[in-house]
XYZ file of C-alpha atoms in Angstrom:
778
model
C 18.228 -5.177 37.068
C 17.746 -6.531 33.540
C 16.569 -3.955 31.005
C 13.211 -5.710 30.454
C 12.495 -5.665 34.169
C 13.119 -1.904 34.033
C 10.757 -1.691 31.057
C 7.922 -3.492 32.804
C 8.192 -1.441 35.993
C 8.398 1.949 34.254
C 5.587 1.713 31.702
C 2.760 3.066 33.851
C 4.690 6.031 35.262
C 5.848 7.229 31.868
C 2.436 6.812 30.283
C 0.550 8.652 33.013
C 2.929 11.601 32.903
C 2.502 11.948 29.178
C -1.236 11.338 29.133
C -2.073 13.840 31.869
C -0.231 16.529 29.973
C -2.153 15.840 26.771
C -5.556 15.301 28.431
C -6.505 12.122 26.530
C -9.837 12.064 28.367
C -11.070 14.498 25.720
C -10.298 12.135 22.839
C -13.549 11.476 21.017
C -14.642 8.250 19.420
C -14.322 8.401 15.624
C -17.416 8.826 13.516
C -18.818 5.339 13.064
C -20.485 6.258 9.760
C -17.849 5.111 7.315
C -19.442 6.397 4.130
C -19.086 10.134 3.420
C -16.597 10.484 6.258
C -15.210 13.929 7.103
C -17.976 15.755 5.245
C -17.796 18.517 7.818
C -14.247 19.255 6.667
C -14.979 18.971 2.928
C -13.258 21.700 0.921
C -13.972 20.851 -2.696
C -16.292 18.565 -4.670
C -16.462 16.851 -8.059
C -19.068 14.482 -9.473
C -19.204 12.007 -12.348
C -22.792 11.090 -13.232
C -23.272 8.114 -15.499
C -26.457 6.503 -16.679
C -26.324 3.839 -13.966
C -23.614 4.848 -11.490
C -22.641 8.157 -9.894
C -19.263 8.872 -8.317
C -18.694 11.783 -5.934
C -15.199 13.016 -5.078
C -14.408 15.425 -2.288
C -11.303 16.771 -0.617
C -11.148 17.130 3.163
C -8.661 17.641 5.946
C -8.303 15.146 8.769
C -6.918 16.067 12.180
C -4.796 13.473 13.966
C -2.193 13.275 16.696
C 1.463 12.605 16.096
C 4.203 11.678 18.541
C 7.526 13.483 18.470
C 10.531 12.284 20.428
C 11.470 15.818 21.383
C 13.588 15.817 24.570
C 16.279 18.104 23.205
C 13.721 20.582 21.889
C 12.499 21.395 25.411
C 14.035 24.350 27.225
C 14.505 23.014 30.751
C 14.840 26.557 32.153
C 11.551 27.669 30.627
C 8.891 27.845 33.332
C 6.227 26.881 30.766
C 8.000 23.592 30.138
C 8.639 22.590 33.726
C 6.216 19.673 33.369
C 8.180 18.421 30.360
C 11.518 17.961 32.089
C 11.046 14.257 32.630
C 8.866 13.588 29.604
C 10.629 12.368 26.482
C 7.517 12.438 24.272
C 5.054 15.102 23.250
C 1.869 14.862 21.238
C 1.142 17.411 18.542
C -1.848 17.783 16.274
C -1.460 17.689 12.515
C -3.736 18.144 9.536
C -3.669 15.667 6.674
C -5.342 16.042 3.298
C -7.595 13.194 2.222
C -9.457 12.425 -0.990
C -12.777 10.589 -0.713
C -14.534 8.855 -3.591
C -18.012 7.409 -3.099
C -19.889 5.366 -5.709
C -23.620 4.619 -5.761
C -26.458 3.981 -8.195
C -27.563 7.100 -10.076
C -31.218 6.456 -9.260
C -30.373 7.371 -5.644
C -28.579 10.614 -6.525
C -31.243 12.826 -4.939
C -31.004 10.940 -1.634
C -27.200 11.171 -1.621
C -27.219 14.878 -2.413
C -29.703 15.431 0.420
C -27.417 13.533 2.776
C -24.357 15.545 1.712
C -26.197 18.855 1.964
C -27.519 18.045 5.446
C -24.053 17.145 6.726
C -22.082 20.069 5.329
C -21.164 22.855 7.724
C -21.966 26.535 7.130
C -23.848 26.788 3.860
C -22.842 30.475 3.597
C -19.264 29.427 2.869
C -20.461 27.567 -0.239
C -22.046 30.598 -1.840
C -20.378 31.448 -5.128
C -18.379 28.219 -5.168
C -18.658 25.472 -7.771
C -18.554 21.725 -8.213
C -16.772 20.090 -11.143
C -19.059 17.690 -13.002
C -18.554 15.219 -15.822
C -20.432 12.355 -17.457
C -23.706 12.487 -19.333
C -25.655 13.245 -16.157
C -23.699 16.452 -15.559
C -26.223 18.146 -17.840
C -29.319 16.225 -16.778
C -28.801 16.773 -13.034
C -27.180 20.212 -13.117
C -30.147 22.046 -11.594
C -30.656 19.339 -8.948
C -27.046 19.728 -7.778
C -27.370 23.503 -7.596
C -30.581 23.255 -5.577
C -29.344 20.590 -3.147
C -25.783 21.782 -2.509
C -25.915 25.448 -3.383
C -22.981 25.050 -5.773
C -22.582 26.146 -9.375
C -21.879 23.284 -11.791
C -18.745 23.492 -13.952
C -19.021 20.837 -16.656
C -15.791 19.084 -17.719
C -15.058 17.013 -20.823
C -15.701 13.349 -20.053
C -12.825 11.781 -22.011
C -10.302 14.313 -20.697
C -11.399 13.506 -17.152
C -11.045 9.762 -17.805
C -7.457 10.150 -19.010
C -6.513 12.512 -16.175
C -7.972 10.083 -13.641
C -6.215 7.099 -15.210
C -2.829 8.864 -15.146
C -3.341 9.805 -11.504
C -4.151 6.245 -10.423
C -1.293 4.646 -12.364
C 1.213 7.057 -10.799
C -0.035 6.995 -7.229
C -1.755 3.721 -6.322
C 0.176 0.518 -5.774
C -1.232 -2.551 -7.525
C -3.726 -0.435 -9.459
C -3.424 -2.326 -12.759
C -3.844 -6.059 -13.157
C -3.929 -8.826 -15.727
C -6.949 -11.072 -15.374
C -6.624 -14.870 -15.678
C -10.050 -16.417 -15.056
C -8.655 -19.921 -14.522
C -5.188 -18.889 -13.426
C -3.385 -18.938 -10.127
C -3.414 -16.173 -9.181
C -6.636 -15.098 -10.832
C -5.600 -11.452 -10.513
C -1.993 -10.702 -11.469
C -1.296 -7.200 -10.189
C 1.329 -5.117 -11.908
C 4.189 -3.524 -10.023
C 4.596 0.237 -9.952
C 6.242 1.400 -13.169
C 8.091 4.731 -13.447
C 7.337 4.693 -17.183
C 3.551 5.058 -17.434
C 3.408 6.274 -21.042
C 2.504 5.504 -23.753
C -0.629 3.411 -23.380
C -4.092 2.976 -24.858
C -7.279 3.489 -22.849
C -10.447 1.740 -24.022
C -13.530 3.142 -22.314
C -16.542 0.840 -22.699
C -19.703 2.762 -21.949
C -22.833 2.741 -24.075
C -20.428 2.890 -26.985
C -16.648 2.464 -27.032
C -13.977 5.171 -27.214
C -10.336 4.296 -27.881
C -7.746 6.817 -26.738
C -3.997 6.988 -27.262
C -2.187 8.558 -24.287
C 1.413 9.697 -24.717
C 1.758 12.050 -21.730
C -0.321 14.012 -19.237
C -1.032 16.647 -21.856
C -0.725 14.699 -25.132
C -3.583 12.341 -25.970
C -6.153 11.803 -28.718
C -9.178 9.720 -29.565
C -7.990 7.380 -32.292
C -11.117 5.311 -32.774
C -14.066 3.503 -31.286
C -17.164 1.496 -32.061
C -20.900 1.932 -31.558
C -21.104 -1.687 -30.369
C -20.667 -1.369 -26.620
C -22.446 -1.673 -23.308
C -25.586 -0.056 -24.642
C -25.702 -2.642 -27.411
C -25.419 -5.464 -24.886
C -28.124 -3.987 -22.705
C -30.457 -3.163 -25.592
C -30.233 -6.500 -27.374
C -30.255 -8.305 -24.031
C -33.620 -6.856 -23.062
C -35.014 -8.000 -26.429
C -33.635 -11.529 -26.063
C -34.374 -12.046 -22.358
C -36.683 -10.884 -19.593
C -33.786 -9.089 -17.829
C -34.459 -5.383 -17.468
C -31.398 -3.996 -15.687
C -27.785 -4.169 -16.745
C -26.852 -6.079 -13.583
C -29.607 -8.644 -14.148
C -28.304 -9.237 -17.660
C -24.728 -9.738 -16.449
C -25.915 -12.104 -13.718
C -27.848 -14.061 -16.325
C -24.803 -14.336 -18.584
C -22.769 -15.809 -15.707
C -25.213 -18.744 -15.526
C -25.464 -19.491 -19.234
C -23.722 -21.871 -21.645
C -22.881 -20.042 -24.871
C -22.137 -23.336 -26.663
C -25.879 -23.944 -26.959
C -26.243 -20.777 -29.027
C -22.824 -20.228 -30.624
C -21.425 -22.305 -33.457
C -17.878 -23.459 -32.615
C -15.022 -24.503 -34.875
C -15.608 -28.161 -33.963
C -19.271 -27.859 -34.974
C -18.059 -27.133 -38.512
C -14.856 -29.174 -38.779
C -15.378 -31.840 -36.131
C -12.303 -30.739 -34.182
C -9.391 -28.293 -34.360
C -8.682 -26.457 -37.614
C -4.963 -27.045 -37.301
C -3.968 -25.441 -40.606
C -5.238 -22.052 -39.425
C -4.316 -22.638 -35.802
C -7.900 -22.480 -34.544
C -8.864 -24.490 -31.462
C -12.003 -26.610 -31.639
C -13.761 -24.572 -28.911
C -13.202 -21.247 -30.660
C -16.411 -19.407 -31.601
C -16.892 -19.581 -35.366
C -20.289 -17.865 -35.431
C -22.028 -16.022 -32.604
C -25.637 -17.289 -32.316
C -24.794 -19.600 -35.219
C -26.772 -22.513 -33.802
C -29.986 -20.541 -33.440
C -31.009 -20.235 -37.097
C -31.274 -23.989 -37.972
C -33.504 -24.502 -34.948
C -35.967 -21.712 -35.494
C -38.795 -24.152 -36.324
C -37.714 -26.877 -33.902
C -37.883 -27.265 -30.159
C -34.741 -25.574 -28.828
C -32.612 -26.567 -25.847
C -31.105 -23.128 -25.143
C -32.452 -20.696 -22.569
C -32.233 -16.983 -21.817
C -29.011 -17.373 -19.831
C -27.344 -19.054 -22.815
C -28.417 -16.181 -25.074
C -27.160 -13.571 -22.601
C -23.775 -15.280 -22.401
C -23.520 -15.611 -26.174
C -24.354 -11.907 -26.540
C -21.761 -10.931 -23.932
C -19.093 -12.977 -25.732
C -20.025 -11.544 -29.138
C -19.706 -7.930 -28.012
C -16.644 -8.494 -25.793
C -14.791 -10.346 -28.548
C -15.506 -7.590 -31.047
C -14.347 -4.885 -28.629
C -11.181 -6.854 -27.918
C -10.433 -7.367 -31.605
C -11.000 -3.714 -32.502
C -8.855 -2.550 -29.556
C -6.122 -4.986 -30.535
C -6.045 -3.708 -34.115
C -5.727 -0.100 -32.965
C -2.990 -1.026 -30.493
C -0.976 -2.831 -33.165
C -1.547 -0.008 -35.652
C -0.125 2.533 -33.167
C 2.550 0.189 -31.766
C 1.129 0.300 -28.215
C 1.866 -2.651 -25.937
C -0.335 -1.744 -22.946
C -4.110 -1.446 -23.240
C -6.166 -0.424 -20.200
C -9.895 -1.142 -20.186
C -12.485 0.782 -18.214
C -16.117 1.782 -18.247
C -19.408 0.603 -16.767
C -19.574 -2.433 -19.084
C -16.802 -4.131 -17.081
C -17.476 -3.340 -13.412
C -14.742 -5.846 -12.560
C -16.978 -8.669 -13.789
C -14.831 -11.748 -14.298
C -16.626 -12.989 -17.415
C -16.327 -9.677 -19.271
C -12.659 -9.252 -18.343
C -11.885 -12.850 -19.305
C -13.461 -12.518 -22.755
C -11.689 -9.255 -23.572
C -8.365 -10.628 -22.301
C -8.769 -13.760 -24.424
C -9.622 -11.692 -27.498
C -6.605 -9.385 -27.098
C -4.249 -12.311 -26.547
C -5.663 -14.259 -29.504
C -5.620 -11.460 -32.059
C -2.247 -10.002 -31.021
C -0.659 -13.429 -30.502
C 0.531 -12.292 -27.115
C 2.222 -9.055 -28.242
C -0.375 -6.733 -26.648
C -1.200 -6.835 -22.942
C -4.752 -6.266 -21.731
C -4.893 -4.553 -18.342
C -7.704 -3.602 -16.001
C -7.874 -1.122 -13.129
C -8.986 -1.789 -9.565
C -10.637 1.620 -9.350
C -11.682 2.096 -12.964
C -15.124 3.258 -11.861
C -13.592 6.381 -10.324
C -11.581 7.615 -13.314
C -14.021 10.341 -14.345
C -14.603 11.606 -10.796
C -10.861 11.750 -10.117
C -10.207 13.550 -13.378
C -12.979 16.072 -12.758
C -11.661 16.779 -9.270
C -8.128 17.319 -10.537
C -9.206 19.937 -13.052
C -7.911 23.284 -11.873
C -6.940 22.159 -8.370
C -3.512 22.551 -6.805
C -4.238 20.201 -3.894
C -3.137 17.236 -6.022
C -0.128 18.773 -7.787
C 2.096 15.770 -8.599
C 5.202 17.945 -8.385
C 4.411 18.734 -4.750
C 2.543 15.724 -3.376
C 1.994 11.992 -3.642
C -1.031 9.954 -2.622
C -1.389 6.612 -0.867
C -4.415 4.353 -0.571
C -5.982 4.314 2.871
C -6.846 0.656 3.473
C -8.735 1.509 6.650
C -11.243 3.651 4.781
C -11.421 2.098 1.308
C -13.634 -0.590 -0.100
C -16.150 -0.810 2.732
C -19.760 -1.207 1.619
C -21.116 -2.451 4.922
C -22.633 0.842 6.026
C -26.084 1.733 4.773
C -27.119 5.337 4.372
C -30.396 6.702 5.663
C -32.202 5.639 2.505
C -31.042 2.077 3.003
C -28.636 1.641 0.108
C -25.047 0.449 0.237
C -22.259 2.350 -1.452
C -18.639 1.706 -2.354
C -15.767 4.034 -1.502
C -12.098 4.793 -1.972
C -9.914 6.972 0.257
C -6.477 8.384 -0.517
C -4.181 10.170 1.931
C -1.804 12.863 0.762
C 1.913 12.640 1.455
C 3.244 16.161 1.770
C 6.110 15.683 -0.669
C 6.582 13.803 -3.942
C 7.684 10.160 -3.718
C 9.868 8.401 -6.242
C 11.825 5.231 -7.001
C 15.106 4.462 -5.307
C 17.771 5.384 -7.895
C 19.901 2.436 -6.789
C 17.462 -0.150 -8.167
C 18.892 -2.019 -11.127
C 15.561 -2.156 -12.982
C 12.823 -0.043 -11.362
C 10.177 -1.225 -13.850
C 10.535 -4.857 -12.689
C 11.013 -4.101 -8.979
C 8.610 -5.990 -6.710
C 8.569 -4.761 -3.086
C 7.336 -8.108 -1.767
C 9.058 -11.473 -1.569
C 5.876 -13.580 -1.396
C 2.648 -13.043 -3.330
C -0.053 -14.260 -0.951
C -2.624 -14.188 -3.755
C -0.910 -17.084 -5.494
C 0.623 -18.843 -2.476
C -2.333 -20.408 -0.667
C -0.293 -21.950 2.162
C 1.455 -18.682 2.927
C -1.809 -16.743 2.641
C -3.612 -18.958 5.143
C -0.696 -18.830 7.565
C -0.202 -15.060 7.527
C -3.895 -14.155 7.651
C -4.382 -16.454 10.652
C -1.163 -15.153 12.198
C -2.290 -11.523 11.984
C -5.772 -12.362 13.206
C -4.395 -14.180 16.249
C -1.828 -11.488 17.058
C -4.200 -8.501 16.863
C -4.939 -8.801 20.583
C -1.344 -7.788 21.312
C -1.832 -4.577 19.354
C -5.038 -3.933 21.274
C -3.298 -4.421 24.616
C -0.406 -2.103 23.760
C -2.783 0.497 22.349
C -4.839 0.611 25.549
C -1.731 0.568 27.763
C -0.272 3.538 25.896
C -3.224 5.726 27.014
C -4.095 4.560 30.553
C -5.981 7.707 31.585
C -8.189 7.875 28.508
C -11.885 7.166 29.045
C -12.265 6.016 25.455
C -9.089 3.958 24.907
C -10.685 0.553 25.435
C -13.669 1.349 23.215
C -11.450 2.771 20.467
C -9.176 -0.271 20.695
C -12.187 -2.555 20.343
C -13.285 -0.665 17.228
C -9.747 -0.914 15.858
C -9.794 -4.673 16.399
C -13.235 -5.015 14.821
C -12.209 -3.108 11.698
C -8.960 -5.011 11.182
C -10.581 -8.417 11.785
C -13.284 -7.546 9.246
C -10.545 -6.770 6.730
C -8.873 -10.124 7.402
C -12.167 -11.982 7.029
C -12.768 -10.265 3.692
C -9.254 -11.146 2.514
C -9.802 -14.791 3.368
C -12.708 -14.797 0.925
C -11.340 -12.296 -1.621
C -7.554 -12.111 -1.212
C -7.328 -9.676 -4.140
C -9.763 -7.142 -2.613
C -7.058 -4.526 -1.968
C -4.635 -5.473 -4.703
C -1.653 -7.718 -4.234
C -2.022 -9.390 -0.834
C 1.300 -9.250 1.025
C 2.720 -9.164 4.535
C 3.652 -5.535 3.853
C 0.065 -4.630 3.039
C -1.298 -6.327 6.157
C 1.159 -4.459 8.372
C 0.296 -1.168 6.651
C -3.396 -1.856 7.248
C -2.795 -2.349 10.977
C -0.920 0.950 11.214
C -3.601 2.836 9.289
C -6.330 1.403 11.501
C -4.380 2.332 14.653
C -3.998 5.878 13.372
C -7.685 6.105 12.516
C -8.671 5.234 16.086
C -6.142 7.688 17.560
C -3.328 5.421 18.687
C -0.368 7.335 17.181
C 2.352 5.081 18.591
C 1.306 2.265 20.973
C 4.924 1.172 21.499
C 6.295 4.596 22.394
C 7.098 3.841 26.053
C 8.821 0.573 25.153
C 10.990 2.448 22.676
C 11.829 5.159 25.187
C 12.852 2.701 27.875
C 14.827 0.540 25.431
C 16.690 3.558 24.078
C 17.676 4.766 27.540
C 18.844 1.307 28.576
C 20.840 0.751 25.369
C 22.523 4.156 25.596
C 23.766 3.245 29.080
C 25.403 0.141 27.561
C 26.881 1.866 24.495
C 30.228 2.936 25.956
C 31.013 -0.580 27.207
C 30.096 -2.071 23.818
C 32.350 0.367 21.945
C 35.277 -0.385 24.237
C 34.743 -4.101 23.725
C 34.828 -3.648 19.943
C 37.890 -1.417 20.034
C 39.851 -4.136 21.830
C 39.605 -6.412 18.754
C 41.869 -6.397 15.724
C 40.507 -5.064 12.412
C 39.284 -8.345 10.933
C 37.699 -9.711 14.110
C 36.094 -6.338 14.760
C 34.302 -6.436 11.395
C 32.900 -9.868 12.190
C 31.803 -8.830 15.659
C 30.140 -5.677 14.331
C 27.924 -7.792 12.076
C 27.221 -10.199 14.931
C 26.172 -7.159 16.960
C 23.760 -6.007 14.264
C 22.214 -9.481 14.146
C 21.982 -9.716 17.937
C 20.356 -6.275 18.086
C 17.874 -7.191 15.382
C 16.566 -10.006 17.586
C 14.795 -7.439 19.781
C 11.540 -7.010 17.917
C 8.117 -6.501 19.490
C 6.500 -7.704 16.290
C 7.939 -11.232 16.626
C 5.833 -13.502 18.850
C 8.539 -15.878 20.092
C 11.036 -13.061 20.670
C 8.448 -11.126 22.667
C 7.964 -14.193 24.880
C 11.712 -14.242 25.566
C 11.859 -10.510 26.297
C 8.943 -10.664 28.707
C 10.805 -13.146 30.920
C 12.941 -10.195 32.015
C 16.095 -12.277 31.574
C 16.905 -11.733 27.890
C 19.616 -9.196 27.071
C 22.092 -8.295 24.309
C 24.666 -10.910 25.316
C 22.081 -13.666 25.413
C 20.844 -12.600 21.979
C 24.442 -12.648 20.747
C 24.838 -16.199 22.045
C 21.639 -17.333 20.321
C 22.998 -16.557 16.867
C 23.481 -19.998 15.280
C 26.871 -21.338 14.277
C 28.016 -20.773 10.726
C 27.418 -21.484 7.925
C 24.193 -19.518 8.147
C 21.049 -19.789 6.033
C 22.557 -17.136 3.741
C 26.183 -16.491 4.592
C 28.342 -13.884 2.848
C 30.159 -12.736 5.982
C 33.645 -13.695 4.782
C 33.187 -11.799 1.514
C 32.011 -8.755 3.439
C 34.952 -8.810 5.852
C 37.428 -9.160 2.999
C 35.868 -6.221 1.164
C 35.539 -3.836 4.100
C 39.054 -4.505 5.387
C 40.644 -3.749 2.020
C 38.498 -1.050 0.452
C 36.160 1.135 2.532
C 33.084 2.649 0.907
C 32.748 6.337 0.166
C 29.056 6.702 0.982
C 26.700 4.229 2.660
C 22.920 4.231 3.142
C 21.637 2.082 6.008
C 17.896 1.411 6.234
C 17.462 0.729 9.938
C 14.866 -1.279 11.852
C 14.096 -1.239 15.591
C 14.652 1.202 18.430
C 16.693 0.415 21.508
C 19.311 -2.325 21.432
C 18.911 -2.831 17.677
C 19.865 0.677 16.591
C 22.012 1.744 19.570
C 24.128 -1.385 20.152
C 23.859 -2.861 16.653
C 23.700 -0.155 13.984
C 25.495 2.779 15.650
C 28.722 0.838 16.358
C 28.732 -0.284 12.701
C 28.160 3.282 11.496
C 30.910 4.492 13.845
C 33.359 1.985 12.354
C 32.506 3.142 8.837
C 32.974 6.768 9.865
C 36.381 5.876 11.216
C 37.224 4.401 7.817
C 36.304 7.674 6.102
C 32.830 6.776 4.829
C 29.841 9.097 4.792
C 26.750 7.544 6.386
C 23.025 8.094 5.870
C 20.781 6.405 8.422
C 17.370 5.992 6.759
C 14.454 5.712 9.202
C 10.661 5.522 9.026
C 8.705 8.748 8.784
C 5.854 7.373 10.901
C 5.665 4.882 13.799
C 5.257 1.141 13.253
C 5.653 -1.399 16.065
C 8.944 -0.578 17.815
C 10.691 0.629 14.659
C 12.747 3.762 15.182
C 11.350 6.849 13.461
C 13.334 9.695 11.950
C 12.297 12.156 14.677
C 13.386 9.677 17.357
C 16.660 8.989 15.570
C 17.593 12.673 15.492
C 17.479 12.755 19.284
C 19.182 9.355 19.649
C 22.124 10.481 17.540
C 22.632 13.579 19.692
C 22.516 11.420 22.813
C 25.002 8.944 21.310
C 27.253 11.841 20.293
C 27.561 12.802 23.951
C 29.006 9.321 24.550
C 31.159 8.806 21.450
C 33.483 11.498 19.975
C 33.552 9.773 16.576
C 29.763 9.939 16.271
C 29.844 13.524 17.530
C 32.416 14.537 14.926
C 30.471 12.744 12.194
C 27.340 14.711 13.045
C 29.197 18.038 13.287
C 30.889 17.553 9.933
C 27.764 16.255 8.202
C 29.321 12.855 7.511
C 26.660 11.137 9.607
C 23.057 12.151 9.160
C 19.563 10.744 9.373
C 16.902 11.030 6.695
C 13.279 9.940 6.558
C 12.086 7.341 4.093
C 8.368 8.276 3.737
C 7.552 4.778 5.042
C 5.025 4.166 7.798
C 5.307 0.414 8.235
C 7.859 -2.250 9.213
C 8.455 -3.138 5.545
C 10.270 -1.146 2.869
C 8.901 -0.205 -0.541
C 11.778 1.232 -2.561
C 9.392 2.505 -5.229
C 8.035 5.175 -2.843
C 10.883 7.086 -1.216
C 11.155 10.743 -0.250
C 12.546 12.610 -3.258
C 15.118 14.339 -1.051
C 16.404 10.955 0.124
C 16.333 9.559 -3.420
C 18.494 12.462 -4.616
C 20.978 11.770 -1.823
C 21.127 8.069 -2.745
C 22.398 8.747 -6.278
C 25.984 8.944 -4.974
C 25.799 5.949 -2.605
C 28.080 2.970 -3.296
C 26.652 0.615 -0.623
C 23.051 0.107 0.466
C 22.476 -1.868 3.672
C 18.991 -3.200 4.499
C 18.451 -4.398 8.050
C 15.697 -6.514 9.534
C 13.029 -8.961 8.364
C 10.674 -6.279 7.097
C 13.255 -4.481 4.982
C 15.592 -7.302 3.965
C 13.419 -10.442 3.877
C 9.682 -9.723 3.478
C 10.312 -7.142 0.760
C 13.795 -6.861 -0.726
C 15.648 -10.150 -0.402
C 15.679 -10.520 -4.212
C 16.031 -6.826 -5.080
C 18.962 -6.024 -7.369
C 20.947 -2.793 -7.209
C 23.411 -0.847 -9.322
C 25.736 -0.595 -6.302
C 26.925 -3.080 -3.674
C 24.218 -4.264 -1.285
C 24.161 -5.902 2.142
C 21.007 -7.509 3.594
C 21.111 -8.455 7.262
C 18.357 -10.029 9.355
C 17.527 -12.578 12.006
C 14.516 -14.733 11.069
C 12.239 -14.446 14.100
C 9.252 -16.349 12.737
C 9.427 -20.133 12.996
C 7.096 -20.799 10.027
C 9.016 -18.426 7.764
C 12.367 -19.850 8.871
C 11.178 -23.354 7.969
C 9.807 -22.060 4.657
C 13.261 -20.661 3.824
C 14.955 -23.930 4.797
C 16.252 -22.909 8.226
C 15.360 -22.824 11.899
C 14.226 -20.150 14.323
C 16.848 -17.357 14.557
C 18.354 -18.316 11.202
C 20.616 -15.641 9.756
C 20.324 -13.801 6.469
C 23.712 -12.248 5.714
C 23.554 -11.516 1.998
C 26.354 -9.336 0.629
C 26.421 -8.732 -3.127
C 29.149 -6.787 -4.893
C 28.605 -5.106 -8.249
C 31.413 -4.830 -10.768
C 31.069 -1.200 -11.864
C 33.562 -1.715 -14.692
C 31.135 -3.950 -16.609
């Protein structure tokens, strides 16, 4: 019987055995109230109260299920484990730390505090505890907070909190900083993660403006500022127009034409002032056209005045910031504060001013979450839960950015959620230039054709995820309802991204896949593909001995070629590829057929001959292989290659995902697979016993690979590697096809998406075989 026929006939039996043991009937539906989630588990609070906006931060723990492939950890003679003898998987419960940040208008602070107080558990536990508070309102609302929450208020310095929050975001959140180009494509140009955060300048535009120089986490100073800030705009705006609120004034400015109020260079000189390099449309005098018309009928309106005022203040702030940056030799200037609020017109004016006055030598940058800086900084004061030497944080796309839910008092709020990774993450030390590393091949923000294709592709394919999720928990009373909620949440994210592709930073295939996995986890589907992986692994292990004997019958050179062909054939088996899935579901597609489908050479990218020449003449000392799928891919593709390298004297690290994604093999699964393969192959067994073959986790939870966020333990191990091998579309094509390394690199993948293959200039099942050698003597 073909392996896929075995898979289809065994799914239900395996699932029911596992599910009955774990009693999935008791799985509850997640709390549908998205805002202020997990309040019942809140451990610590901080609050930043501004004149118009309030931000609350709280730390909670979230309980979720994880799947461990734990066959060899079960004592078969233990009476307690008699039900586990035929069950390869077990569920365990884990706690994860989560940071929540919620933003709302300050005028509703009493309602929000009431809501929080009503939803907290056991008020006795809060007695004697405190809440960190910053911002001007920390003094004004101190008694209100004490009365509503029963917490003492510890007031923290506002500017210190801003800097602490900014450092935290820049170090932890991907695509946090961006350059704004109002008429550019893309409009938002997100910056890649940079290991060198310092030094920089932070310009906080509140009622007034503070300019801070930041050289490290502990070394910073206020180097200047100006009294002409957001308060000036608001104050003068209410005198010049009928707008009363700050938002009304900004909305008015968006509609106006400043040229009716401002005097331009061309109004004075009739065109460009070429001698001084001033363009004709440059503002020569803010409100300069108003004075001559004071006794005549004017053709300007309130919107024109609001826009002129916004430009006047923004240009002055930009010029002052630029002068301070140049004086202190700082190239990066981050802007924050309530004046901006991610308003395109304000950001555009400041960006233009910085670029004009610095002549392009100073870069103006904005932050996606600038509104949360103070709340983050206040929370971090005196807490060990966010120690950067112990933990890293990742944005939770499933819980961030949603303002659809209204609270009981009928007002919408904005939110940000961060999940803690229980060890510090760092850059891969093998990257040639970490500061310029981009973990994505295509920027969907700027590539409209690719954006439309991939968003539609994910939207159309979500039903497959739903089906596998439900099938993985057949005895659960809530599986179908949870799967429907999962689908609804992900589709809503896709619809938002079609309108605002920059809503969660740099839009990429990697980010979309991560969002799916986070949504699956939120609705308690730890690993929908677990039974497929189990069945594939068992089938592939039964074929391993025959495959090794077949390889051993070849001479050295032919064996190296066939090993690579085997990796490519194995990589065809991917439950995330629509057309491949259709082939696998016929029940007639196996390893040999996949091997025969590999196109004739030359391939789309073909460095096979160079690889064979290298590996036959000079084996590597230490090799890191970032692996892809379970089953045939890892067992019949990667393990024979690793075995060959062991036989040549190399040390091998197999790098696998820390968390499930599609049918990708996880580190916990790989540990068991290697022991099972060792029982079949003495070379693999010896490699494991001697420590020359080992598996390590990558800290990745998706099918793609971000080499700027690796487990520190793995990163330390990679410092002595002389070959890095990236396998599969997610790791070698979607993310790292252009990545450059300080050691030799080998990128192997079968292109299993017809649109992408055509985009790259090939056909379905085109081959990427990209081997690059580095001359270490240079």
